[in-house]
Amino acid sequence: MSELNLEQLRSRLDGINCNLLELLSERAQIVQEIGHLKETQGVPKFDPVREKHMLEQLVASNKGPFDDETVRCLFKQIFQASLNLQLTDHKKQLLVSRKKQKEDTIISLGDVNIGGGKPIMVAGPCAVENVDQVRAVAASLKQAGITVMRGGAFKPRTSPYDFQGLGIEGLKILKDAADEFGLKTISEIVDPGHIEMACEYIDVIQIGARNMQNFELLKAAGDVRKPVLLKRGIAATIEEFLHAAEYILSRGNTQVMLIERGIRTYEKATRNTLDISAVPILKQECHLPVLVDVTHSTGRKDIFAPCAKAALAAGADGIMVEVHPEPAIALSDAAQQLNFEEFNRFLSNVKESGLLG
Ligand code: PRE
C-alpha cells in the first residue's frame, strides 16, 4: 500500500467517522425523546427485551466482515451509552439539582440569610427542658451575636425510657424565649400531623436523621411554605439524601437546607463519622444551603472547633452546635453540649479563622 493510498483510505475513514457520529447523535436525540416519554409514563428506562430484539435484527442483517458477536458487542455499547443518557437526563431534572438551578438558594428568616455566602452559627440546647433553661440559653446566644436558636421539643430517642421532649409545650417555650430575645428558631417535628401547627411556633422545621426517609413527613413538610432543615440519615448516601430533599421541593416548598450530621461507620473514636466530603459534593450537586452539625457528628467537644473550621473551609453555609446552661444535668446529650463559657470559646476560635465571615 503506497503512502498516498494510506492517506486516501484514512481520509475516507475520517469521513465515515463523521457520518457515524452524526447518525449516533441523531439516534441519541431519539433516545432522549423516548426517555422523556418513559419518564412521564413511569416506564423503566432499561428495556432488555427491546435490546434483545434489536440485536437479533442486527445479527440477521449482518453481512460481515465483523462476526455476530462483535456486532452484538458494538451495539450493546451503544445501548448502554443511550441508557446512561436517559438516566442522566432524569438526574438533570431533579429540582434540587444545580443543573436545574445554577444560583444558590438563599433561605431568609427575616433579616437572617442562610446560604448567601456568609456562613451562620446555629446553637441551642439539645432539648427544651423548661422556661428558665431556654431563656438562659437565648440570653447567652443573643449576647454572643447568634441569631438562630435550635431546641428540640419532640425528641426521637433510641430508648423509649429516655426523655421524649415536652412536645407542643416545648415549642411554646422556645417561641416565647425567641420572641423575648429576638431570635429565630429551629425545632424538630416527627409527626406529619404536627407540621401545620408547628409553623405557628417555629421559623424552621427540622426533619431529623431518623426521619430522613419518612416520606409522609417529607411530603407534609413539602406542603407548607416554611423553611425546612433536613438532616442526613445515619446510613444515607448522598444520593438518598438529595432524593429525600427532592420530596419536599416536589410538593412546592423550595425553602430547604441540608445538614450533614455524621454517618455510621466502623470508627469508634467519634460518635459518628463526619463526612466532610459530603459538603463540597452537595454544594456541587445541588443549590440548597448545606450546614454541618458538629455535635452529633463527632460527639466530642474537644474537636468541635477544628471540625467546624474544616466544614466551613469545605464550603458549609453554617454550623450547628448544642449549648446548655449546665450540660452535666441536661436531660439528653449531657456529654456533648457546651456550657456558655465553652460555647463562647468555641465561637471565638472558629471566628478567628476568618471562615465565619
Ligand atoms: C434504547 C435505550 C435503552 C433501552 O434499554 C432500550 C433501548 C436504545 O438505545 O435503543 C431506547 C429505548 O429506551 C427504548 O427503545 O425503549
Short mmCIF file of N, CA, C and O in Angstrom, two decimals, residues 215-316:
data_model
loop_
_atom_site.label_atom_id
_atom_site.label_comp_id
_atom_site.label_asym_id
_atom_site.label_seq_id
_atom_site.Cartn_x
_atom_site.Cartn_y
_atom_site.Cartn_z
N PHE A 215 -41.27 9.32 54.35
CA PHE A 215 -41.77 10.02 53.17
C PHE A 215 -43.06 10.81 53.44
O PHE A 215 -43.28 11.85 52.84
N GLU A 216 -43.90 10.32 54.35
CA GLU A 216 -45.14 11.07 54.64
C GLU A 216 -44.79 12.39 55.34
O GLU A 216 -45.41 13.42 55.10
N LEU A 217 -43.76 12.34 56.20
CA LEU A 217 -43.32 13.56 56.89
C LEU A 217 -42.70 14.54 55.87
O LEU A 217 -42.96 15.75 55.92
N LEU A 218 -41.92 14.01 54.95
CA LEU A 218 -41.30 14.86 53.91
C LEU A 218 -42.39 15.53 53.06
O LEU A 218 -42.32 16.71 52.75
N LYS A 219 -43.41 14.74 52.72
CA LYS A 219 -44.50 15.30 51.89
C LYS A 219 -45.22 16.40 52.66
O LYS A 219 -45.54 17.46 52.10
N ALA A 220 -45.49 16.14 53.95
CA ALA A 220 -46.20 17.15 54.76
C ALA A 220 -45.36 18.42 54.85
O ALA A 220 -45.89 19.54 54.77
N ALA A 221 -44.04 18.27 54.98
CA ALA A 221 -43.16 19.45 55.06
C ALA A 221 -43.11 20.16 53.70
O ALA A 221 -42.88 21.37 53.63
N GLY A 222 -43.34 19.40 52.65
CA GLY A 222 -43.34 19.99 51.31
C GLY A 222 -44.62 20.76 51.03
O GLY A 222 -44.66 21.62 50.15
N ASP A 223 -45.66 20.46 51.80
CA ASP A 223 -46.96 21.10 51.56
C ASP A 223 -47.10 22.45 52.26
O ASP A 223 -48.05 23.18 51.99
N VAL A 224 -46.18 22.77 53.18
CA VAL A 224 -46.26 24.09 53.83
C VAL A 224 -45.22 25.01 53.19
O VAL A 224 -44.40 24.58 52.40
N ARG A 225 -45.26 26.26 53.53
CA ARG A 225 -44.29 27.22 52.97
C ARG A 225 -43.43 27.76 54.10
O ARG A 225 -43.40 28.95 54.38
N LYS A 226 -42.76 26.87 54.76
CA LYS A 226 -41.90 27.18 55.89
C LYS A 226 -40.54 26.57 55.60
O LYS A 226 -40.47 25.45 55.07
N PRO A 227 -39.43 27.25 55.91
CA PRO A 227 -38.13 26.62 55.68
C PRO A 227 -37.98 25.30 56.43
O PRO A 227 -38.51 25.14 57.53
N VAL A 228 -37.28 24.37 55.78
CA VAL A 228 -37.06 23.04 56.37
C VAL A 228 -35.56 22.77 56.44
O VAL A 228 -34.83 23.05 55.48
N LEU A 229 -35.12 22.25 57.58
CA LEU A 229 -33.74 21.79 57.72
C LEU A 229 -33.79 20.27 57.74
O LEU A 229 -34.32 19.67 58.67
N LEU A 230 -33.22 19.67 56.69
CA LEU A 230 -33.27 18.21 56.56
C LEU A 230 -31.93 17.61 56.94
O LEU A 230 -30.90 17.94 56.36
N LYS A 231 -31.96 16.72 57.95
CA LYS A 231 -30.72 16.09 58.39
C LYS A 231 -30.44 14.84 57.56
O LYS A 231 -31.37 14.11 57.18
N ARG A 232 -29.16 14.57 57.34
CA ARG A 232 -28.78 13.36 56.61
C ARG A 232 -28.99 12.15 57.50
O ARG A 232 -28.61 12.15 58.68
N GLY A 233 -29.59 11.11 56.96
CA GLY A 233 -29.82 9.88 57.71
C GLY A 233 -28.51 9.24 58.11
O GLY A 233 -27.49 9.42 57.43
N ILE A 234 -28.57 8.48 59.17
CA ILE A 234 -27.35 7.90 59.74
C ILE A 234 -26.62 6.96 58.77
O ILE A 234 -25.41 6.79 58.84
N ALA A 235 -27.38 6.37 57.83
CA ALA A 235 -26.75 5.47 56.86
C ALA A 235 -27.14 5.86 55.44
O ALA A 235 -27.19 5.02 54.55
N ALA A 236 -27.43 7.14 55.26
CA ALA A 236 -27.92 7.56 53.94
C ALA A 236 -26.78 7.95 53.02
O ALA A 236 -25.83 8.63 53.44
N THR A 237 -26.87 7.54 51.77
CA THR A 237 -25.90 8.00 50.78
C THR A 237 -26.29 9.44 50.40
O THR A 237 -27.42 9.89 50.68
N ILE A 238 -25.37 10.11 49.74
CA ILE A 238 -25.65 11.49 49.31
C ILE A 238 -26.83 11.50 48.34
O ILE A 238 -27.69 12.37 48.39
N GLU A 239 -26.89 10.49 47.50
CA GLU A 239 -27.99 10.41 46.53
C GLU A 239 -29.34 10.26 47.25
O GLU A 239 -30.33 10.92 46.90
N GLU A 240 -29.37 9.40 48.28
CA GLU A 240 -30.63 9.23 49.03
C GLU A 240 -31.01 10.52 49.75
O GLU A 240 -32.19 10.88 49.84
N PHE A 241 -29.98 11.21 50.27
CA PHE A 241 -30.19 12.48 50.96
C PHE A 241 -30.85 13.49 49.99
O PHE A 241 -31.85 14.13 50.31
N LEU A 242 -30.28 13.58 48.79
CA LEU A 242 -30.82 14.54 47.82
C LEU A 242 -32.23 14.16 47.37
O LEU A 242 -33.09 15.03 47.18
N HIS A 243 -32.48 12.86 47.24
CA HIS A 243 -33.83 12.45 46.86
C HIS A 243 -34.83 12.75 47.97
O HIS A 243 -36.00 13.07 47.70
N ALA A 244 -34.39 12.64 49.22
CA ALA A 244 -35.29 12.99 50.34
C ALA A 244 -35.64 14.48 50.25
O ALA A 244 -36.81 14.86 50.41
N ALA A 245 -34.63 15.32 49.95
CA ALA A 245 -34.89 16.76 49.80
C ALA A 245 -35.83 17.00 48.62
O ALA A 245 -36.71 17.87 48.67
N GLU A 246 -35.66 16.20 47.57
CA GLU A 246 -36.50 16.34 46.38
C GLU A 246 -37.98 16.15 46.72
O GLU A 246 -38.85 16.80 46.14
N TYR A 247 -38.26 15.23 47.66
CA TYR A 247 -39.65 15.02 48.09
C TYR A 247 -40.27 16.34 48.54
O TYR A 247 -41.43 16.63 48.26
N ILE A 248 -39.49 17.13 49.29
CA ILE A 248 -40.03 18.39 49.83
C ILE A 248 -40.21 19.40 48.70
O ILE A 248 -41.27 20.02 48.56
N LEU A 249 -39.18 19.54 47.86
CA LEU A 249 -39.27 20.50 46.76
C LEU A 249 -40.38 20.13 45.77
O LEU A 249 -41.06 20.99 45.22
N SER A 250 -40.55 18.81 45.56
CA SER A 250 -41.53 18.38 44.56
C SER A 250 -42.95 18.75 44.96
O SER A 250 -43.85 18.77 44.13
N ARG A 251 -43.16 19.06 46.26
CA ARG A 251 -44.51 19.47 46.70
C ARG A 251 -44.64 21.00 46.71
O ARG A 251 -45.62 21.54 47.19
N GLY A 252 -43.59 21.69 46.25
CA GLY A 252 -43.70 23.14 46.13
C GLY A 252 -42.95 23.94 47.17
O GLY A 252 -42.85 25.15 47.06
N ASN A 253 -42.43 23.28 48.22
CA ASN A 253 -41.67 24.04 49.22
C ASN A 253 -40.19 24.03 48.82
O ASN A 253 -39.50 23.02 48.94
N THR A 254 -39.72 25.18 48.35
CA THR A 254 -38.34 25.25 47.84
C THR A 254 -37.36 25.69 48.92
O THR A 254 -36.16 25.75 48.67
N GLN A 255 -37.88 26.03 50.10
CA GLN A 255 -37.03 26.55 51.18
C GLN A 255 -36.44 25.41 52.01
O GLN A 255 -36.88 25.16 53.14
N VAL A 256 -35.48 24.71 51.42
CA VAL A 256 -34.91 23.54 52.10
C VAL A 256 -33.41 23.72 52.29
O VAL A 256 -32.72 24.22 51.40
N MET A 257 -32.92 23.38 53.49
CA MET A 257 -31.47 23.34 53.72
C MET A 257 -31.12 21.95 54.19
O MET A 257 -31.93 21.25 54.80
N LEU A 258 -29.87 21.56 53.90
CA LEU A 258 -29.41 20.23 54.25
C LEU A 258 -28.40 20.33 55.39
O LEU A 258 -27.69 21.32 55.49
N ILE A 259 -28.36 19.30 56.22
CA ILE A 259 -27.33 19.30 57.26
C ILE A 259 -26.68 17.93 57.40
O ILE A 259 -27.35 16.93 57.60
N GLU A 260 -25.36 17.93 57.25
CA GLU A 260 -24.56 16.72 57.44
C GLU A 260 -24.37 16.57 58.94
O GLU A 260 -23.96 17.51 59.62
N ARG A 261 -24.68 15.37 59.46
CA ARG A 261 -24.59 15.17 60.91
C ARG A 261 -23.82 13.90 61.28
O ARG A 261 -23.93 13.38 62.38
N GLY A 262 -23.01 13.45 60.31
CA GLY A 262 -22.21 12.26 60.57
C GLY A 262 -22.96 11.01 60.13
O GLY A 262 -24.18 10.94 60.22
N ILE A 263 -22.19 10.05 59.64
CA ILE A 263 -22.78 8.78 59.22
C ILE A 263 -22.15 7.66 60.05
O ILE A 263 -21.06 7.83 60.61
N ARG A 264 -22.80 6.53 60.09
CA ARG A 264 -22.29 5.43 60.91
C ARG A 264 -21.23 4.64 60.13
O ARG A 264 -21.48 4.20 59.01
N THR A 265 -20.07 4.53 60.72
CA THR A 265 -19.01 3.71 60.11
C THR A 265 -18.47 2.79 61.22
O THR A 265 -19.03 2.77 62.32
N TYR A 266 -17.38 2.12 60.96
CA TYR A 266 -16.79 1.25 61.99
C TYR A 266 -15.99 2.05 63.01
O TYR A 266 -15.56 1.52 64.02
N GLU A 267 -15.74 3.34 62.75
CA GLU A 267 -14.88 4.14 63.62
C GLU A 267 -15.56 4.43 64.96
O GLU A 267 -16.72 4.85 64.99
N LYS A 268 -14.79 4.19 66.06
CA LYS A 268 -15.40 4.38 67.38
C LYS A 268 -14.88 5.62 68.11
O LYS A 268 -15.34 5.96 69.19
N ALA A 269 -13.89 6.30 67.50
CA ALA A 269 -13.29 7.45 68.17
C ALA A 269 -14.25 8.63 68.23
O ALA A 269 -14.12 9.51 69.09
N THR A 270 -15.20 8.65 67.31
CA THR A 270 -16.22 9.71 67.32
C THR A 270 -17.59 9.05 67.34
O THR A 270 -17.72 7.87 67.02
N ARG A 271 -18.61 9.84 67.75
CA ARG A 271 -19.96 9.27 67.85
C ARG A 271 -20.44 8.74 66.49
O ARG A 271 -21.00 7.67 66.37
N ASN A 272 -20.24 9.56 65.46
CA ASN A 272 -20.47 9.14 64.07
C ASN A 272 -19.26 9.62 63.28
O ASN A 272 -18.38 10.25 63.86
N THR A 273 -19.23 9.37 61.99
CA THR A 273 -18.09 9.87 61.20
C THR A 273 -18.56 11.08 60.41
O THR A 273 -19.48 10.98 59.58
N LEU A 274 -17.94 12.23 60.71
CA LEU A 274 -18.31 13.45 59.99
C LEU A 274 -17.81 13.34 58.55
O LEU A 274 -16.60 13.24 58.32
N ASP A 275 -18.74 13.34 57.62
CA ASP A 275 -18.38 13.19 56.21
C ASP A 275 -18.18 14.58 55.60
O ASP A 275 -19.09 15.14 55.00
N ILE A 276 -16.97 15.09 55.77
CA ILE A 276 -16.67 16.44 55.26
C ILE A 276 -16.82 16.48 53.74
O ILE A 276 -17.27 17.47 53.18
N SER A 277 -16.47 15.37 53.08
CA SER A 277 -16.54 15.38 51.61
C SER A 277 -17.96 15.58 51.11
O SER A 277 -18.18 16.03 49.99
N ALA A 278 -18.95 15.28 51.98
CA ALA A 278 -20.35 15.47 51.57
C ALA A 278 -20.63 16.96 51.32
O ALA A 278 -21.47 17.30 50.49
N VAL A 279 -19.90 17.84 52.03
CA VAL A 279 -20.18 19.27 51.89
C VAL A 279 -19.90 19.78 50.46
O VAL A 279 -20.82 20.26 49.80
N PRO A 280 -18.65 19.64 49.97
CA PRO A 280 -18.44 20.13 48.59
C PRO A 280 -19.23 19.35 47.55
O PRO A 280 -19.63 19.91 46.53
N ILE A 281 -19.49 18.06 47.82
CA ILE A 281 -20.26 17.28 46.83
C ILE A 281 -21.70 17.81 46.78
O ILE A 281 -22.24 18.07 45.70
N LEU A 282 -22.29 18.02 47.96
CA LEU A 282 -23.67 18.54 47.99
C LEU A 282 -23.73 19.94 47.37
O LEU A 282 -24.67 20.26 46.64
N LYS A 283 -22.70 20.75 47.65
CA LYS A 283 -22.69 22.11 47.08
C LYS A 283 -22.58 22.06 45.55
O LYS A 283 -23.13 22.92 44.86
N GLN A 284 -21.85 21.07 45.05
CA GLN A 284 -21.73 20.93 43.59
C GLN A 284 -23.02 20.40 42.97
O GLN A 284 -23.48 20.88 41.95
N GLU A 285 -23.58 19.40 43.62
CA GLU A 285 -24.73 18.69 43.04
C GLU A 285 -26.04 19.45 43.17
O GLU A 285 -26.92 19.30 42.35
N CYS A 286 -26.17 20.22 44.28
CA CYS A 286 -27.46 20.89 44.47
C CYS A 286 -27.27 22.36 44.84
O CYS A 286 -26.16 22.79 45.15
N HIS A 287 -28.37 23.11 44.82
CA HIS A 287 -28.28 24.56 45.05
C HIS A 287 -28.73 24.95 46.46
O HIS A 287 -28.85 26.12 46.77
N LEU A 288 -29.00 23.93 47.30
CA LEU A 288 -29.53 24.22 48.64
C LEU A 288 -28.40 24.54 49.62
O LEU A 288 -27.29 24.03 49.47
N PRO A 289 -28.67 25.35 50.64
CA PRO A 289 -27.64 25.60 51.66
C PRO A 289 -27.28 24.30 52.38
O PRO A 289 -28.14 23.44 52.58
N VAL A 290 -26.00 24.17 52.74
CA VAL A 290 -25.52 22.95 53.41
C VAL A 290 -24.88 23.34 54.74
O VAL A 290 -23.97 24.17 54.78
N LEU A 291 -25.38 22.76 55.82
CA LEU A 291 -24.83 23.04 57.15
C LEU A 291 -24.15 21.78 57.69
O LEU A 291 -24.33 20.69 57.15
N VAL A 292 -23.39 21.95 58.76
CA VAL A 292 -22.76 20.79 59.40
C VAL A 292 -23.01 20.84 60.91
O VAL A 292 -22.79 21.87 61.56
N ASP A 293 -23.50 19.73 61.43
CA ASP A 293 -23.78 19.61 62.86
C ASP A 293 -22.54 18.97 63.51
O ASP A 293 -22.30 17.77 63.35
N VAL A 294 -21.77 19.79 64.23
CA VAL A 294 -20.54 19.24 64.81
C VAL A 294 -20.83 18.42 66.07
O VAL A 294 -20.05 17.55 66.44
N THR A 295 -21.95 18.69 66.72
CA THR A 295 -22.26 17.97 67.96
C THR A 295 -22.56 16.49 67.69
O THR A 295 -21.94 15.61 68.27
N HIS A 296 -23.54 16.25 66.81
CA HIS A 296 -23.95 14.85 66.61
C HIS A 296 -22.98 14.06 65.74
O HIS A 296 -22.90 12.85 65.86
N SER A 297 -22.25 14.75 64.87
CA SER A 297 -21.32 14.01 64.02
C SER A 297 -20.14 13.50 64.83
O SER A 297 -19.77 12.33 64.73
N THR A 298 -19.57 14.38 65.66
CA THR A 298 -18.36 13.97 66.39
C THR A 298 -18.67 13.47 67.80
O THR A 298 -18.03 12.55 68.29
N GLY A 299 -19.63 14.13 68.47
CA GLY A 299 -19.93 13.77 69.85
C GLY A 299 -18.77 14.12 70.78
O GLY A 299 -18.72 13.64 71.91
N ARG A 300 -17.82 14.93 70.30
CA ARG A 300 -16.63 15.23 71.10
C ARG A 300 -16.35 16.73 71.11
O ARG A 300 -15.91 17.29 70.10
N LYS A 301 -16.57 17.33 72.31
CA LYS A 301 -16.35 18.77 72.46
C LYS A 301 -14.93 19.18 72.06
O LYS A 301 -14.73 20.28 71.57
N ASP A 302 -13.96 18.29 72.33
CA ASP A 302 -12.56 18.69 72.09
C ASP A 302 -12.23 18.88 70.62
O ASP A 302 -11.20 19.47 70.29
N ILE A 303 -13.11 18.39 69.72
CA ILE A 303 -12.79 18.58 68.30
C ILE A 303 -13.89 19.37 67.55
O ILE A 303 -13.88 19.43 66.33
N PHE A 304 -14.81 19.97 68.33
CA PHE A 304 -15.86 20.76 67.65
C PHE A 304 -15.23 21.87 66.78
O PHE A 304 -15.61 22.05 65.63
N ALA A 305 -14.29 22.60 67.39
CA ALA A 305 -13.75 23.78 66.67
C ALA A 305 -13.01 23.37 65.38
O ALA A 305 -13.34 23.91 64.31
N PRO A 306 -12.04 22.44 65.44
CA PRO A 306 -11.39 22.10 64.16
C PRO A 306 -12.36 21.53 63.13
O PRO A 306 -12.22 21.78 61.92
N CYS A 307 -13.35 20.77 63.61
CA CYS A 307 -14.32 20.20 62.64
C CYS A 307 -15.20 21.29 62.04
O CYS A 307 -15.54 21.24 60.86
N ALA A 308 -15.57 22.27 62.87
CA ALA A 308 -16.38 23.38 62.34
C ALA A 308 -15.57 24.14 61.30
O ALA A 308 -16.09 24.51 60.23
N LYS A 309 -14.29 24.35 61.59
CA LYS A 309 -13.45 25.09 60.64
C LYS A 309 -13.27 24.30 59.34
O LYS A 309 -13.30 24.86 58.25
N ALA A 310 -13.11 22.98 59.50
CA ALA A 310 -12.95 22.14 58.30
C ALA A 310 -14.22 22.22 57.45
O ALA A 310 -14.15 22.32 56.23
N ALA A 311 -15.38 22.19 58.13
CA ALA A 311 -16.65 22.25 57.40
C ALA A 311 -16.79 23.57 56.65
O ALA A 311 -17.19 23.59 55.48
N LEU A 312 -16.42 24.67 57.33
CA LEU A 312 -16.53 25.98 56.67
C LEU A 312 -15.54 26.08 55.51
O LEU A 312 -15.88 26.60 54.45
N ALA A 313 -14.34 25.53 55.74
CA ALA A 313 -13.33 25.57 54.66
C ALA A 313 -13.81 24.75 53.46
O ALA A 313 -13.48 25.06 52.32
N ALA A 314 -14.61 23.71 53.74
CA ALA A 314 -15.12 22.86 52.65
C ALA A 314 -16.33 23.49 51.96
O ALA A 314 -16.86 22.94 51.01
N GLY A 315 -16.79 24.64 52.49
CA GLY A 315 -17.87 25.36 51.81
C GLY A 315 -19.21 25.35 52.52
O GLY A 315 -20.22 25.75 51.94
N ALA A 316 -19.24 24.89 53.79
CA ALA A 316 -20.52 24.83 54.51
C ALA A 316 -21.11 26.24 54.70
O ALA A 316 -20.37 27.21 54.90
#
